[in-house]
Tab-separated table of C-alpha atoms and ligand atoms in Angstrom:
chain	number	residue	atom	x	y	z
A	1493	UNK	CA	-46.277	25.802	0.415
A	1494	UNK	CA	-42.782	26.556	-1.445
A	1495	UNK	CA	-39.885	24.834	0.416
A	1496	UNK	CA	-36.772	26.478	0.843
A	1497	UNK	CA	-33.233	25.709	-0.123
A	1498	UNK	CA	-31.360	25.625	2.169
A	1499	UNK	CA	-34.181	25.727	5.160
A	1500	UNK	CA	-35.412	22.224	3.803
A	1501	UNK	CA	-32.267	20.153	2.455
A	1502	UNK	CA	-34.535	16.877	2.237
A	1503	UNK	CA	-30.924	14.447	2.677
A	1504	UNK	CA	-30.943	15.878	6.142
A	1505	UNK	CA	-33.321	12.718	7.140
A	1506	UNK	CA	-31.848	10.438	5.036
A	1507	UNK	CA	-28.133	11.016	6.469
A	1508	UNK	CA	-27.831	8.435	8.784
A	1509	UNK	CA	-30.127	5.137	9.109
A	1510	UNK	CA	-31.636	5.575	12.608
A	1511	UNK	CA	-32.810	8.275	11.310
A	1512	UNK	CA	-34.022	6.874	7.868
A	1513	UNK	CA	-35.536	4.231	10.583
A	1514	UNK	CA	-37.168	6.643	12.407
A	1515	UNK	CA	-39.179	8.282	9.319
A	1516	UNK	CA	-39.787	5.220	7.045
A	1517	UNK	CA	-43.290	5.100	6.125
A	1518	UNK	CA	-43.911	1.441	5.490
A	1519	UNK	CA	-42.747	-1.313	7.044
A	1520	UNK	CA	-42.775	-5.165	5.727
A	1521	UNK	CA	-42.641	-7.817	8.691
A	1522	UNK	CA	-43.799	-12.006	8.479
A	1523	UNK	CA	-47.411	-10.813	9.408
A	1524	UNK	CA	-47.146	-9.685	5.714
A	1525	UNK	CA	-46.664	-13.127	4.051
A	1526	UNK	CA	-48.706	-15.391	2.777
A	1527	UNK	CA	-47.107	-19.325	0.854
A	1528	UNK	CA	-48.607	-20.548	-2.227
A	1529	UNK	CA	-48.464	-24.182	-2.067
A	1530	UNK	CA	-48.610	-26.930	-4.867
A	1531	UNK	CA	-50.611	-30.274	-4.238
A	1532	UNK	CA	-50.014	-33.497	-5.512
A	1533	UNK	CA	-51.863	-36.815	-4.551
A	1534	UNK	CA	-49.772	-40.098	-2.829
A	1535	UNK	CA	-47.526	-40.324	0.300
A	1536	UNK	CA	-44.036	-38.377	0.386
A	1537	UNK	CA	-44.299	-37.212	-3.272
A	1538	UNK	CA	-42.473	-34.158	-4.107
A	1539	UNK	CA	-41.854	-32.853	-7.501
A	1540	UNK	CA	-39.741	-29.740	-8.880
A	1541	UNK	CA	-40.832	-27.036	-11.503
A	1542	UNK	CA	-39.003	-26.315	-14.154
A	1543	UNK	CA	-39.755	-22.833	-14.076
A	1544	UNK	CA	-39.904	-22.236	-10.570
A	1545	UNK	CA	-36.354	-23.185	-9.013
A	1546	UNK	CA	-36.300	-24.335	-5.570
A	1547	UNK	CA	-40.542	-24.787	-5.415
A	1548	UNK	CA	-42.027	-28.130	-5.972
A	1549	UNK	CA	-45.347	-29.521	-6.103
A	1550	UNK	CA	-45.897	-31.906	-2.675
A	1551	UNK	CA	-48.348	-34.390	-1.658
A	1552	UNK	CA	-50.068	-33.008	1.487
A	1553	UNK	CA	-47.929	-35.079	3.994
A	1554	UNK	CA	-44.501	-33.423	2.970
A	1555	UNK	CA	-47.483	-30.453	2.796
A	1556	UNK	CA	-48.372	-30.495	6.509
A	1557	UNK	CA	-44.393	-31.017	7.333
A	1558	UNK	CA	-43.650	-27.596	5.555
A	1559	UNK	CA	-46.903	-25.524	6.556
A	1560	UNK	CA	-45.522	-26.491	9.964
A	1561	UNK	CA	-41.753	-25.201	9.832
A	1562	UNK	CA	-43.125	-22.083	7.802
A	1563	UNK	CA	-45.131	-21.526	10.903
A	1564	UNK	CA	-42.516	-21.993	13.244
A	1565	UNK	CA	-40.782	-19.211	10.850
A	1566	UNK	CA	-43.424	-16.889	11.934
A	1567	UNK	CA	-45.743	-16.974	8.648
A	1568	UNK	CA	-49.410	-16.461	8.744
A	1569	UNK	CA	-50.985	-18.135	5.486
A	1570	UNK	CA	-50.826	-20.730	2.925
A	1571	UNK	CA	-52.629	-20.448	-0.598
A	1572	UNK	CA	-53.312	-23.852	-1.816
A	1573	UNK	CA	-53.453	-24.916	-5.371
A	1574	UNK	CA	-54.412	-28.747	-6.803
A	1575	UNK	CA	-52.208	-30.125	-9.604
A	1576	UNK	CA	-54.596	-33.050	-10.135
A	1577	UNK	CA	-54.135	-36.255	-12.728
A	1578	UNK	CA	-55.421	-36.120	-15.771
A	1579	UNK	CA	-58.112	-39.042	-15.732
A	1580	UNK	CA	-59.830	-36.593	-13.125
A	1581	UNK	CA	-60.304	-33.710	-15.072
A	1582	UNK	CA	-63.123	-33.071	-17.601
A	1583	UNK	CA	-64.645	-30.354	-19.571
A	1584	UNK	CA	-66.667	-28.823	-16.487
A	1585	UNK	CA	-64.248	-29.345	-13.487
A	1586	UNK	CA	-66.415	-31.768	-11.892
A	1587	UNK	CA	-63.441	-32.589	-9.461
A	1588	UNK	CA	-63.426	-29.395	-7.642
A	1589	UNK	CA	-65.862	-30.136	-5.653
A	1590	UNK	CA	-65.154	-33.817	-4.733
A	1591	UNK	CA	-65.866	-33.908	-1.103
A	1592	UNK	CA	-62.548	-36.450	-1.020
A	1593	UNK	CA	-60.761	-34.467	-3.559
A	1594	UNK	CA	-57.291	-33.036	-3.383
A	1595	UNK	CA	-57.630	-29.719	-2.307
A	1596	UNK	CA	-60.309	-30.781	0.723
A	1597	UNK	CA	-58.296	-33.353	2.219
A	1598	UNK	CA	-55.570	-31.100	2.374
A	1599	UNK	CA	-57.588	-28.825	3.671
A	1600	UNK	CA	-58.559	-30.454	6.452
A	1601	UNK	CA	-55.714	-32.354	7.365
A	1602	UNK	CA	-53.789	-28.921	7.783
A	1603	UNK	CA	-56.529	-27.660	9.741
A	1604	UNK	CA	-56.448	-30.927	11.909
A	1605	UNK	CA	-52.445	-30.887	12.768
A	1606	UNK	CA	-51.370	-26.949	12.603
A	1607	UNK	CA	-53.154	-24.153	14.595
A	1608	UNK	CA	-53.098	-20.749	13.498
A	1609	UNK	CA	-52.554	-20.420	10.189
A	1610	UNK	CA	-54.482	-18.997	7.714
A	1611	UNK	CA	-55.438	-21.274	4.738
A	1612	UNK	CA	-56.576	-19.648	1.845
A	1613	UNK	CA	-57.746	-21.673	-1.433
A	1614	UNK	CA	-57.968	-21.280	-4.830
A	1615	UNK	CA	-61.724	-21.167	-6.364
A	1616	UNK	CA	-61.377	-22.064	-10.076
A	1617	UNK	CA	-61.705	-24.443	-12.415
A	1618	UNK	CA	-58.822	-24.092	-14.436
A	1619	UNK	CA	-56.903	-27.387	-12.521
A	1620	UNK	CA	-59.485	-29.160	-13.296
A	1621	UNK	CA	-60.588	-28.465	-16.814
A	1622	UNK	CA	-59.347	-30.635	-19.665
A	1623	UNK	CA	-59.055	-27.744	-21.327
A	1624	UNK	CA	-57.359	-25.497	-19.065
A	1625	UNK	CA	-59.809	-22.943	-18.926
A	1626	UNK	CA	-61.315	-21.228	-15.858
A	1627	UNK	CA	-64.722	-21.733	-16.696
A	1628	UNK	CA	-67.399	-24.442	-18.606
A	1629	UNK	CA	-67.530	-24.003	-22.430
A	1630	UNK	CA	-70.409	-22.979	-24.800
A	1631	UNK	CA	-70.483	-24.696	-28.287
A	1632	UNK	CA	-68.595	-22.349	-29.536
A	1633	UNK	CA	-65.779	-22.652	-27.230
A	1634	UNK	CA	-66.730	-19.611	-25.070
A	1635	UNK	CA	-66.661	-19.266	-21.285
A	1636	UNK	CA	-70.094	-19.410	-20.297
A	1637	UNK	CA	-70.378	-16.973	-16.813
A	1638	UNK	CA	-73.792	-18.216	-14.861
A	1639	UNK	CA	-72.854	-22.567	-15.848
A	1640	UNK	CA	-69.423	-21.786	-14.663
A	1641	UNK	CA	-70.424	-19.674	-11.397
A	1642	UNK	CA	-72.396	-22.734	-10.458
A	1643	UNK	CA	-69.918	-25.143	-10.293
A	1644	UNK	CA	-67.938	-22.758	-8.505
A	1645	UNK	CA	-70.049	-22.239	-5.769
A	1646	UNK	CA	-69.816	-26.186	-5.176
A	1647	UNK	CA	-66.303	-25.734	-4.984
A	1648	UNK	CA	-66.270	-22.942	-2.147
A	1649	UNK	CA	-68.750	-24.734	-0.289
A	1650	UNK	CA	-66.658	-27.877	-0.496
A	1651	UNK	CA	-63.634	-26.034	0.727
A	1652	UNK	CA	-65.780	-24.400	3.532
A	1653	UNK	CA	-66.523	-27.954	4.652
A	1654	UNK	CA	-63.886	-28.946	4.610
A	1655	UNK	CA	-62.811	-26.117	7.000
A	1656	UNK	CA	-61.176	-23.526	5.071
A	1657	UNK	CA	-60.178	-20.015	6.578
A	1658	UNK	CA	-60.428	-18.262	3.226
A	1659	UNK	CA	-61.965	-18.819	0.205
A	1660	UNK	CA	-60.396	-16.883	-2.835
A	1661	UNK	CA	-62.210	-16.903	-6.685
A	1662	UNK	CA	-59.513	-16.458	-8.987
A	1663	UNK	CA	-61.704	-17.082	-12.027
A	1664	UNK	CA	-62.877	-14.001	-13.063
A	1665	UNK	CA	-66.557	-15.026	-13.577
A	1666	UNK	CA	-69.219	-11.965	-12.854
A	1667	UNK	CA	-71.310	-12.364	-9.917
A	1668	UNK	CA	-69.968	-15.340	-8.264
A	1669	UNK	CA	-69.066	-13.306	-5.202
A	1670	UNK	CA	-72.635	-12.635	-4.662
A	1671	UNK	CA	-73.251	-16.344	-5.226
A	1672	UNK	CA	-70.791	-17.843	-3.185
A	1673	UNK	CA	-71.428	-15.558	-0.383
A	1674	UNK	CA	-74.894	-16.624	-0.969
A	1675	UNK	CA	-74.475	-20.239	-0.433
A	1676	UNK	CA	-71.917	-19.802	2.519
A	1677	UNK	CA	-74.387	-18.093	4.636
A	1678	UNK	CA	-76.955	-20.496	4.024
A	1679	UNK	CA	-75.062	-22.813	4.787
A	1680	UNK	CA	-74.013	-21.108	7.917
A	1681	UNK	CA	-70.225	-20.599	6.958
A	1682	UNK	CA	-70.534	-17.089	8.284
A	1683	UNK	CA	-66.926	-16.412	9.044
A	1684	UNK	CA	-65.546	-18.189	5.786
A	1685	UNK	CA	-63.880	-15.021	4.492
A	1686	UNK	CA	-63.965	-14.328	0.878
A	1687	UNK	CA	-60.756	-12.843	-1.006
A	1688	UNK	CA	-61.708	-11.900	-4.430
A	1689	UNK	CA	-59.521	-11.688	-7.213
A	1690	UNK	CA	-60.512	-8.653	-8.081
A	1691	UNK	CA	-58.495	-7.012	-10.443
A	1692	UNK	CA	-56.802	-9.839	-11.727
A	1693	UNK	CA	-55.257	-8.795	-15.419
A	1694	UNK	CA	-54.912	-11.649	-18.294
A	1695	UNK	CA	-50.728	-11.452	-18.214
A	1696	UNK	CA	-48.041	-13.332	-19.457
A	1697	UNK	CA	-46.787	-13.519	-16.178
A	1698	UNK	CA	-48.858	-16.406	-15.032
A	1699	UNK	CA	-46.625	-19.363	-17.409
A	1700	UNK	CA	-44.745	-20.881	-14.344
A	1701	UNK	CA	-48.436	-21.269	-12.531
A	1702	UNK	CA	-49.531	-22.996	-15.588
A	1703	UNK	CA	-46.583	-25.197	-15.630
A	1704	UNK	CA	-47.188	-25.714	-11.828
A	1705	UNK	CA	-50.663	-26.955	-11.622
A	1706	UNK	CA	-50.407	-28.644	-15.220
A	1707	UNK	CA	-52.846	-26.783	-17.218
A	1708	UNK	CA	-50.085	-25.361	-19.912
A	1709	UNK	CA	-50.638	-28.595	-21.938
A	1710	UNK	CA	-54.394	-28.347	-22.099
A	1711	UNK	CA	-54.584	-24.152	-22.664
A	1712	UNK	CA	-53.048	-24.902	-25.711
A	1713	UNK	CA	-52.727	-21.567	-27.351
A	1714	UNK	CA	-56.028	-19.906	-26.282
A	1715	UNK	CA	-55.857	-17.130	-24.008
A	1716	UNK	CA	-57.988	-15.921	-20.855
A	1717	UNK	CA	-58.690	-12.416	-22.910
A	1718	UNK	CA	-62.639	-12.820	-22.518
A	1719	UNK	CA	-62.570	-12.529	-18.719
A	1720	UNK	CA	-59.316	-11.729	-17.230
A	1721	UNK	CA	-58.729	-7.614	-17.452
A	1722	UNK	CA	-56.892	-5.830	-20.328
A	1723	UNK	CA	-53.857	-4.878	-18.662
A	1724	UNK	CA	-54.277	-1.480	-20.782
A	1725	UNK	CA	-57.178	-0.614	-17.648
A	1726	UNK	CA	-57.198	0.615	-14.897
A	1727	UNK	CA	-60.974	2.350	-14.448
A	1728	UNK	CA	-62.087	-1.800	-15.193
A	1729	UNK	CA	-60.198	-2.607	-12.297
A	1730	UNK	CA	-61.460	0.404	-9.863
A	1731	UNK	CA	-64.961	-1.280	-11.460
A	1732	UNK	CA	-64.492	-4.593	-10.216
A	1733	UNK	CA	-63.285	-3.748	-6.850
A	1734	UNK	CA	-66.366	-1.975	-5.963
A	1735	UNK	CA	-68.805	-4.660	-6.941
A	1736	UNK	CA	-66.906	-7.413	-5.353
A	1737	UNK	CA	-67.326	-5.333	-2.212
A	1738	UNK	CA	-70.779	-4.620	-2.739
A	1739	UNK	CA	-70.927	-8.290	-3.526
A	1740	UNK	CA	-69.379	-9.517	-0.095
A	1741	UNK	CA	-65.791	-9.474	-0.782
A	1742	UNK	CA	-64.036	-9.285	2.468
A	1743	UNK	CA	-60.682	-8.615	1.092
A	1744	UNK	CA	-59.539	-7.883	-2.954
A	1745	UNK	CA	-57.059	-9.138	-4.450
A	1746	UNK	CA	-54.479	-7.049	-7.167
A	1747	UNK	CA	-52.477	-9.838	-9.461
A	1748	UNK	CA	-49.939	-9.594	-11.132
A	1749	UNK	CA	-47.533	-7.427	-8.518
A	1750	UNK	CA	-45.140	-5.177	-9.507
A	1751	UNK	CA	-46.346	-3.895	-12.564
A	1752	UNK	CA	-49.557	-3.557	-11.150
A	1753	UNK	CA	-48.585	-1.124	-8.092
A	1754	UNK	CA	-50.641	1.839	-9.560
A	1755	UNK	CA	-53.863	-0.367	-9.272
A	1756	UNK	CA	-52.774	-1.098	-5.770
A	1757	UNK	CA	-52.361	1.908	-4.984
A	1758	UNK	CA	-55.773	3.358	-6.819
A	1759	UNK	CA	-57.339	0.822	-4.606
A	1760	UNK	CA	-55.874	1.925	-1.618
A	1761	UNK	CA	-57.193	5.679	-1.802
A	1762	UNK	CA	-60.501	5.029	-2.780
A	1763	UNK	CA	-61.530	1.925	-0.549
A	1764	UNK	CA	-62.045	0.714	3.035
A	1765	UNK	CA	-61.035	-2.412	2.193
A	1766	UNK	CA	-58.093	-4.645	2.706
A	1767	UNK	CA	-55.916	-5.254	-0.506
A	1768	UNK	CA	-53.312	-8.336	-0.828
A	1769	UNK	CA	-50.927	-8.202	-3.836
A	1770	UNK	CA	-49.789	-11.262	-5.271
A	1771	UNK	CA	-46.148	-11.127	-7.063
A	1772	UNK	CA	-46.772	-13.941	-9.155
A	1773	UNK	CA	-44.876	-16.528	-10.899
A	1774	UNK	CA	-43.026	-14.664	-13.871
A	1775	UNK	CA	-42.108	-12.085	-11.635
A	1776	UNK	CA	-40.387	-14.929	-9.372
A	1777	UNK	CA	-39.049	-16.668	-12.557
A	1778	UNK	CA	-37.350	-13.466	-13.937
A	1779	UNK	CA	-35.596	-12.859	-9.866
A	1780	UNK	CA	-34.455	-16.533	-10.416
A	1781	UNK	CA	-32.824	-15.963	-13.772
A	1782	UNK	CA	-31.286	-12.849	-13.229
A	1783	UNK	CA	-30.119	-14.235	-9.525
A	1784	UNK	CA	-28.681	-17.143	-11.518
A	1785	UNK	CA	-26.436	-14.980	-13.480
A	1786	UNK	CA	-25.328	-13.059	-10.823
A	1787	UNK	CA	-27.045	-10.237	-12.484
A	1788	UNK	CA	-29.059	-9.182	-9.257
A	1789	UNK	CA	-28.561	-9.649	-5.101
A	1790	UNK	CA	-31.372	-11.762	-4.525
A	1791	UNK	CA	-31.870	-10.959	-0.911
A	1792	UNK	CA	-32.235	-7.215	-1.800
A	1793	UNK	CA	-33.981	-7.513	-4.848
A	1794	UNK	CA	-36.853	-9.340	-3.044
A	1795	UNK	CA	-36.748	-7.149	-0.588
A	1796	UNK	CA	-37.111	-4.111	-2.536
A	1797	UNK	CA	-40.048	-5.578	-4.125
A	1798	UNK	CA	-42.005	-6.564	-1.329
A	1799	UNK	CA	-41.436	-3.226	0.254
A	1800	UNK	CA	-42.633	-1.652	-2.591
A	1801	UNK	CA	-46.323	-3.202	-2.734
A	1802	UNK	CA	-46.313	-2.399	1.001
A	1803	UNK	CA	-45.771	1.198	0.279
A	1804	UNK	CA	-48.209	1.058	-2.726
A	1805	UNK	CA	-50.851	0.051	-0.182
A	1806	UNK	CA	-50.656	-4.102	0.611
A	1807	UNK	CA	-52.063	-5.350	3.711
A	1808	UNK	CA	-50.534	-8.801	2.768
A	1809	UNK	CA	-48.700	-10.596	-0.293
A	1810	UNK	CA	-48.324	-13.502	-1.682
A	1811	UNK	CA	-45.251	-14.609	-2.452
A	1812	UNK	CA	-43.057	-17.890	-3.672
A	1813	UNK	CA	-40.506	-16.144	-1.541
A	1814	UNK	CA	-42.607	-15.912	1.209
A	1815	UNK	CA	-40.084	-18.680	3.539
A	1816	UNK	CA	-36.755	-16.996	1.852
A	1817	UNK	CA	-37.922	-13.638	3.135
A	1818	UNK	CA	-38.796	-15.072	6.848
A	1819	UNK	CA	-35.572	-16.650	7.166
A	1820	UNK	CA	-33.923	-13.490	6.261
A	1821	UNK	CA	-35.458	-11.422	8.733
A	1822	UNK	CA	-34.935	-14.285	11.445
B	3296	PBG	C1	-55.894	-19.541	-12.037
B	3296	PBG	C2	-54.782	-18.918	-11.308
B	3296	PBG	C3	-53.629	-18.450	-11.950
B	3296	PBG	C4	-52.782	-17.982	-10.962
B	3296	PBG	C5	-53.420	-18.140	-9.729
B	3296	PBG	N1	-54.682	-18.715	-9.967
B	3296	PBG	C6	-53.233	-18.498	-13.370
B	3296	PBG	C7	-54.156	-18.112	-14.423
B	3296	PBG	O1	-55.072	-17.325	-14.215
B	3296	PBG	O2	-53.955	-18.619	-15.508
B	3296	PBG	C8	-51.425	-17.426	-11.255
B	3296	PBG	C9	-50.449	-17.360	-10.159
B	3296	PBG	C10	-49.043	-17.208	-10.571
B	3296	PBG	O3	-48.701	-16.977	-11.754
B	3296	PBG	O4	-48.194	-17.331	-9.676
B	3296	PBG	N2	-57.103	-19.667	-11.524
C-alpha cells in the first residue's frame, strides 16, 4: 500500500505526548531489570572499580543489605559474580565448585534473608583460573571444550544446591547446556532455569568486568577468540541460539548490548524463546566518561538505551544501571 501525502502526515501521532503515549510500542518498567553484583570474601568489605564509577565489589553482608533496598526499589534479579583471592585459584577452577565457596554462600544466604528475587549466577571459570581463561588448558595452551564442560557442570550443580533461581553459562564451551541440564535433572533440580549465553561475541567491551572480578592481570594479553563469537557474525549467533534451545536453554542470552541490537532482534523473529540483553561494562564505562564531561544527560542517555533493546526484542536486561534507572522511575 502507497501512503498518501497529505492523507497520512505521520507527525500527526507524534504531536502531542498523550498521544505519543498512547501509540508507543515498547515499554521499559523495573520488571525489566536485572543487578550484576560483585563478591568479595570478609565482613563489611566494600571495594570500588576503577573503571566502573559508583559500583564496587562487596562482601555478601553489605551484599544482602543492597539486594534488599534494590528490592524494596521494585527490582526483580541479581547476577552474581565471585572476585575470589588469588591463593584460591588454579589452572582448572577447582574453586567453583567449593560447596563453601564464595559464590554458594552468597547464594544461599540471599536466598535465606530476601524473598522474591531472582538470583541468577555466573557459570564460568574465568574467576577462578590463574590464567584468566574460561576454560582448562591443553599443552598447548588451548581451551579444551569436554575437560572444561566438566568442571562446569560441578559448578551449576553447586549453585543449584546451594539454591540458585538461575543458572547462566557464560563460557562459551559447546554442549555444556546439554550437560548441565543433564546433571540438574538427575539431580532433581527441575525448576533450576538455565540462561545461556548464547550469542555472546569476544568484544573489547568486557575490560571493566575483567578489572571487576580480577582476571585482567592473569589474561595477560591472550584473547577469548577460540570460543567467544566473531563479532563480524551474525548466522553463528542465529546457530547457537537454536542448539542451546534444543539443548535445554530456558532463556538466551545476547552480550554485548547496544551494538548487538540486530542479533537481538534476529533472535526475536525467529524464536519462541525469551531473550535478555546484557549492556555490559564498556558500554557503562563510556556513559560514565562522557556523563563526567558533561558531554551527555545521563538520565536520558540510559534511558534511551534501555528502551532501545526493549524495542529490539528484550524480555529483560542486565544492567550496572539497573538501581539508577529504578530510582528514576520511582
Ligand atoms: C566471563 C564473563 C564476562 C562478562 C560476564 N561474564 C567477561 C568475559 O567474557 O571476559 C562480561 C560482563 C561485562 O563486561 O559487564 N565469564
Amino acid at each position: 500500500m502507497k501512503r498518501k501525502f497529505p492523507n497520512t502526515r505521520l507527525r500527526r501521532l507524534r504531536s502531542n505526548s498523550p498521544i505519543r503515549n498512547l501509540i508507543r510500542e515498547s515499554t521499559l518498567s523495573q520488571n525489566d531489570l536485572i543487578q550484576p553484583i560483585f563478591l568479595i570474601d570478609g565482613d563489611n568489605r566494600s571495594q570500588k572499580i576503577k573503571s566502573m564509577p559508583e559500583i564496587t565489589r562487596m562482601s555478601i553482608d553489605l551484599a544482602v543489605k543492597e539486594i534488599t533496598s534494590l528490592k524494596k526499589l521494585g527490582l526483580q534479579g541479581v547476577a552474581l559474580f565471585p572476585c575470589i583471592q588469588s591463593k584460591y585459584k588454579d589452572k582448572k577452577g577447582s574453586e567453583s565448585f567449593n560447596p563453601n565457596g564464595l559464590m554458594q554462600k552468597a547464594i544461599e544466604k540471599i536466598k535465606k534473608s530476601i524473598k522474591d528475587i531472582a538470583i541468577i549466577s555466573d557459570v564460568a571459570l574465568d574467576p577462578y583460573t590463574s590464567h584468566g581463561q574460561d576454560g582448562v588448558l591443553g599443552k598447548n595452551k588451548e581451551i579444551l571444550n569436554d575437560e572444561t564442560v566438566e568442571v562446569l557442570i560441578k559448578q551449576a550443580l553447586s549453585h543449584a544446591n546451594s539454591g540458585v533461581d538461575i543458572v547462566a553459562p557464560s563460557d562459551m564451551m559447546d554442549g555444556r547446556i546439554k550437560s548441565i541440564r543433564k546433571e540438574l535433572e538427575k539431580n532433581k533440580f527441575v525448576d533450576t532455569k538455565i540462561l545461556s549465553y548464547s550469542a555472546k561475541y569476544s568484544s573489547n567491551y568486557y575490560g571493566p568486568f575483567r578489572d571487576a572480578v580480577g582476571s585482567v592481570k592473569n589474561l595477560g594479553k591472550s584473547n577469548k577468540d577460540t570460543y567467544q563469537m566473531d563479532y563480524a557474525n551474525s548466522k553463528d549467533a542465529m546457530h547457537e541460539v537454536e542448539m542451546d534451545i534444543n539443548e535445554g536453554a530456558d532463556i538466551v542470552m545476547v552480550k554485548p548490548g547496544l551494538p548487538y541490537l540486530d542479533i537481538v532482534n534476529k533472535i526475536s523473529e525467529n524464536y519462541k524463546v525469551p531473550i535478555f540483553v546484557y549492556q555490559v561494562s564498556g558500554e557503562y564505562a563510556m556513559i560514565k566518561a562522557a556523563v563526567k564531561n558533561n558531554w551527555l544527560d545521563e538520565k536520558k542517555v540510559v534511558i534511551e538505551s534501555l528502551q532501545c533493546m526493549k524495542r529490539a526484542g528484550a524480555n529483560a536486561i542486565i544492567t550496572y544501571y539497573a538501581k539508577d534507572v529504578l530510582k528514576w522511575m520511582k
